[in-house]
XYZ file of C-alpha atoms in Angstrom:
304
model
C 2.598 7.526 -4.051
C 1.171 8.466 -0.649
C -2.169 6.965 0.362
C -5.202 9.204 0.743
C -5.481 8.191 4.399
C -1.972 7.119 5.387
C 1.124 9.282 5.790
C 4.558 7.669 6.037
C 7.459 10.107 6.405
C 11.092 9.694 7.325
C 12.815 12.370 9.393
C 16.546 12.543 8.750
C 18.166 14.647 11.487
C 21.710 15.522 12.470
C 21.295 17.033 15.957
C 19.186 16.560 19.071
C 17.675 19.988 18.545
C 16.641 19.124 14.993
C 15.029 15.915 16.253
C 12.931 17.812 18.769
C 12.034 20.721 16.504
C 10.779 18.478 13.722
C 9.074 15.753 15.741
C 7.241 17.680 18.444
C 4.998 19.711 16.075
C 4.114 16.483 14.265
C 2.903 14.897 17.497
C 1.205 18.025 18.808
C -0.804 18.269 15.583
C -2.086 14.774 16.311
C -3.205 15.786 19.783
C -5.090 18.759 18.358
C -6.806 16.462 15.826
C -8.013 13.964 18.430
C -5.638 11.214 17.327
C -4.074 8.519 19.478
C -0.328 9.040 19.808
C 2.328 6.327 19.927
C 6.080 6.874 20.328
C 8.723 4.180 19.883
C 12.025 5.972 20.541
C 15.441 4.611 21.393
C 17.183 4.866 24.740
C 18.903 8.123 23.780
C 15.943 9.838 22.130
C 13.201 8.925 24.621
C 14.294 11.533 27.221
C 14.692 14.098 24.428
C 11.158 13.502 23.236
C 9.602 13.405 26.691
C 11.410 16.584 27.685
C 10.355 18.471 24.572
C 6.716 17.380 24.908
C 6.517 18.270 28.584
C 3.125 17.542 30.146
C 1.790 16.406 26.759
C 3.999 13.309 26.988
C 1.434 11.838 29.413
C -0.972 11.577 26.479
C 1.482 9.550 24.398
C 1.755 5.746 24.532
C 5.503 5.089 24.795
C 7.285 1.880 23.831
C 11.055 1.392 23.654
C 12.271 0.431 20.180
C 14.474 -2.409 21.472
C 11.399 -4.043 22.991
C 8.919 -3.215 20.217
C 11.041 -4.054 17.179
C 11.996 -7.638 17.957
C 10.857 -9.032 14.583
C 9.159 -7.310 11.632
C 6.209 -9.680 11.923
C 5.727 -8.832 15.599
C 5.993 -5.089 14.969
C 3.368 -5.263 12.209
C 1.005 -7.161 14.493
C 1.669 -4.713 17.328
C 0.807 -1.680 15.237
C -2.223 -3.411 13.776
C -3.544 -4.054 17.291
C -2.828 -0.466 18.391
C -4.589 1.023 15.369
C -7.627 -1.228 15.689
C -7.920 -0.506 19.404
C -7.522 3.257 19.064
C -10.112 3.544 16.313
C -12.502 1.321 18.222
C -12.120 3.618 21.246
C -13.038 6.692 19.204
C -9.735 8.196 18.088
C -9.887 10.046 14.762
C -6.614 8.435 13.730
C -3.272 7.182 15.011
C -0.011 9.124 14.874
C 3.288 7.290 15.352
C 6.836 8.526 15.925
C 9.204 5.587 15.599
C 12.887 4.715 15.555
C 14.233 1.358 14.401
C 16.786 -0.490 16.540
C 20.418 -0.373 15.467
C 21.329 -3.587 13.670
C 24.558 -5.580 13.729
C 24.344 -7.216 10.295
C 23.295 -6.450 6.732
C 20.663 -9.171 6.933
C 19.017 -7.474 9.923
C 19.024 -4.085 8.187
C 17.482 -5.651 5.077
C 14.682 -7.199 7.141
C 13.743 -3.776 8.527
C 13.953 -2.155 5.096
C 11.424 -4.739 3.923
C 9.299 -3.937 6.946
C 9.289 -0.221 6.152
C 8.089 -1.011 2.637
C 5.376 -3.387 3.871
C 4.000 -0.712 6.229
C 2.870 1.270 3.177
C 0.526 -1.533 2.121
C -0.430 -2.783 5.579
C -1.985 0.531 6.635
C -2.729 2.101 3.268
C -6.438 2.557 3.879
C -6.374 3.512 7.552
C -5.978 6.957 9.165
C -2.391 6.449 10.266
C 0.426 9.026 10.208
C 3.934 7.710 10.796
C 7.188 9.602 11.121
C 10.250 7.347 11.233
C 13.339 9.053 12.664
C 16.858 8.458 11.366
C 19.957 9.938 12.969
C 22.353 10.681 10.105
C 25.247 10.837 12.596
C 25.067 7.112 13.355
C 23.066 5.288 10.685
C 24.954 3.733 7.743
C 24.585 5.547 4.443
C 23.001 2.546 2.723
C 20.242 2.510 5.345
C 19.499 6.211 4.864
C 19.353 5.633 1.108
C 16.954 2.718 1.571
C 14.657 4.824 3.751
C 14.102 7.132 0.791
C 12.828 4.140 -1.184
C 10.358 3.117 1.522
C 8.890 6.481 2.583
C 6.784 8.665 0.322
C 8.068 11.868 1.958
C 11.339 12.959 3.550
C 11.436 15.549 6.339
C 14.683 17.463 6.618
C 14.441 21.112 5.639
C 10.683 20.906 5.332
C 8.529 18.011 4.117
C 9.313 16.946 0.570
C 8.097 14.144 -1.672
C 10.776 11.506 -2.111
C 11.726 11.068 -5.767
C 13.244 7.683 -4.853
C 10.069 6.119 -3.414
C 9.369 2.678 -4.904
C 6.474 0.258 -4.954
C 6.570 -1.821 -1.727
C 6.510 -5.142 -3.569
C 9.595 -4.138 -5.584
C 11.482 -3.160 -2.432
C 10.549 -6.342 -0.574
C 11.618 -8.452 -3.531
C 14.925 -6.597 -3.924
C 15.831 -6.921 -0.238
C 14.425 -10.439 0.180
C 16.531 -12.889 2.132
C 17.527 -16.041 0.281
C 15.748 -19.150 1.608
C 17.803 -21.038 4.150
C 18.869 -24.562 3.323
C 16.840 -26.838 5.604
C 18.237 -29.792 7.525
C 17.598 -33.266 6.176
C 13.850 -33.719 5.841
C 11.727 -36.836 5.615
C 8.200 -37.330 4.366
C 5.296 -37.642 6.764
C 2.032 -39.249 5.681
C -0.947 -37.937 7.631
C -4.671 -38.273 7.175
C -6.634 -35.645 9.035
C -5.982 -32.911 11.607
C -5.548 -35.258 14.567
C -2.949 -37.403 12.812
C -1.103 -34.287 11.703
C -0.917 -32.985 15.258
C 0.292 -36.310 16.601
C 2.981 -36.680 13.936
C 4.221 -33.107 14.373
C 4.236 -33.379 18.163
C 6.399 -36.496 17.973
C 8.818 -34.966 15.464
C 9.113 -31.721 17.451
C 9.826 -33.623 20.654
C 12.481 -35.716 18.899
C 14.139 -32.480 17.673
C 14.236 -31.051 21.198
C 11.986 -28.083 20.481
C 10.616 -26.323 23.572
C 6.960 -26.961 24.375
C 5.729 -23.424 23.665
C 7.565 -23.284 20.344
C 6.255 -26.727 19.439
C 2.661 -25.692 20.069
C 3.137 -22.552 17.980
C 4.612 -24.619 15.123
C 1.695 -27.060 15.185
C -0.787 -24.188 14.925
C 1.215 -22.543 12.136
C 1.451 -25.743 10.092
C -2.265 -26.331 10.566
C -2.971 -22.872 9.099
C -0.723 -23.580 6.116
C -2.357 -26.971 5.504
C -5.818 -25.362 5.533
C -4.544 -22.769 3.048
C -3.210 -25.511 0.791
C -6.528 -27.346 0.866
C -8.559 -24.214 0.138
C -6.348 -22.405 -2.360
C -3.568 -24.722 -3.510
C -5.294 -27.811 -4.779
C -4.491 -29.782 -1.652
C -1.304 -30.874 0.098
C 1.086 -32.715 -2.212
C 3.836 -33.489 0.310
C 4.637 -32.763 3.930
C 8.202 -33.118 5.185
C 9.795 -32.511 8.581
C 13.248 -32.623 10.076
C 15.638 -31.056 12.527
C 17.697 -31.512 15.617
C 19.491 -29.617 18.395
C 16.573 -27.237 18.828
C 16.104 -26.542 15.122
C 12.975 -27.779 13.416
C 11.614 -27.313 9.898
C 8.328 -28.336 8.353
C 7.679 -28.086 4.612
C 4.172 -28.111 3.191
C 3.971 -28.351 -0.610
C 0.677 -27.932 -2.428
C -0.572 -28.758 -5.918
C -1.601 -25.247 -6.916
C -0.211 -22.643 -9.277
C 2.287 -21.101 -6.866
C 2.211 -17.649 -5.358
C 4.083 -14.716 -6.856
C 3.549 -12.099 -4.140
C 6.514 -10.960 -2.007
C 4.098 -9.458 0.549
C 2.140 -12.672 1.132
C 1.526 -13.232 4.825
C 2.884 -9.838 5.853
C -0.365 -7.868 5.520
C -2.812 -7.906 8.448
C -6.153 -9.568 7.717
C -8.449 -7.006 6.138
C -5.657 -4.945 4.588
C -5.865 -4.282 0.876
C -4.209 -7.114 -1.020
C -4.088 -9.496 1.967
C -4.503 -13.165 1.006
C -6.458 -14.090 4.112
C -5.241 -14.840 7.587
C -3.522 -18.212 7.259
C -0.051 -17.073 6.196
C -0.272 -14.029 8.489
C -0.895 -16.288 11.487
C 1.855 -18.696 10.408
C 4.400 -15.861 10.132
C 3.484 -14.665 13.613
C 3.946 -18.099 15.150
C 7.255 -19.155 13.571
C 10.831 -17.922 13.663
C 10.960 -17.784 9.882
C 8.693 -18.658 6.971
C 9.900 -19.113 3.378
C 7.688 -19.298 0.309
C 9.183 -21.201 -2.609
C 7.234 -21.468 -5.853
C 8.210 -24.304 -8.180
C 8.617 -23.682 -11.929
C 6.608 -26.877 -12.426
C 3.767 -25.475 -10.328
C 2.879 -25.596 -6.669
C 3.970 -23.657 -3.611
C 6.231 -24.900 -0.829
C 5.872 -23.204 2.552
C 8.906 -23.822 4.741
C 8.329 -23.074 8.434
C 11.137 -22.770 10.985
C 10.666 -23.219 14.738
């Protein structure tokens, strides 16, 4: 169901005129309410939106979807920063009109479906109104169907509650990507933060990972190790491996595992967030897999 403070709608349109007629009143209502406005349109829809808004477009923070939606993790962090900043500066809320980039593979589409589900939890208790726009002339049918599972309301001929809306955790689990098979990994024995950094730096250099990516990986692994020490009964094993620019680090703990498909996707402070360690690690790595063992323990697999 829809949050008391958050609104997350999907606009399904089939003409440029429909896009303008439905979206402009949504944004203008935000201006009247003293909200900060953010628009993330595509190349084709940005001039439509600017033209329909006229002078009011100067009061909207525009980002192009191809630049904003690079990775789900980055988009979540971007919106989190925008919302925090706007509220800190005195806005009564934040209103967003957004369009996802067109994807070239099923895996990419699935990642953005998961993102749309996560948004419902990430901003559930903040004054955020989001209208995601979907052009039915170009989007695949399976994507339009999925949008009805991830948005509480659908805007077409009026605003209607979606009977297909599902709990975000169920959607994320259903569209989850299977863990990638890592390259050959070998155990690393470290004792303390300094030794860990030295060992990782050497392994990253041997794998040919760029310096900025290597530094990000070291910070991410450090966050995961701290998490394991605090919440997972300590680190059981640490393995690394890679080559030709690919690098993987696995941190396995001695805890009870983690059965939460949203772990690490929710900004710190959001309801249900497990703290900032996994959030930071997801931001700093290309991919992060969580694998719980039936025998107990959690393995965090980080990809540079």
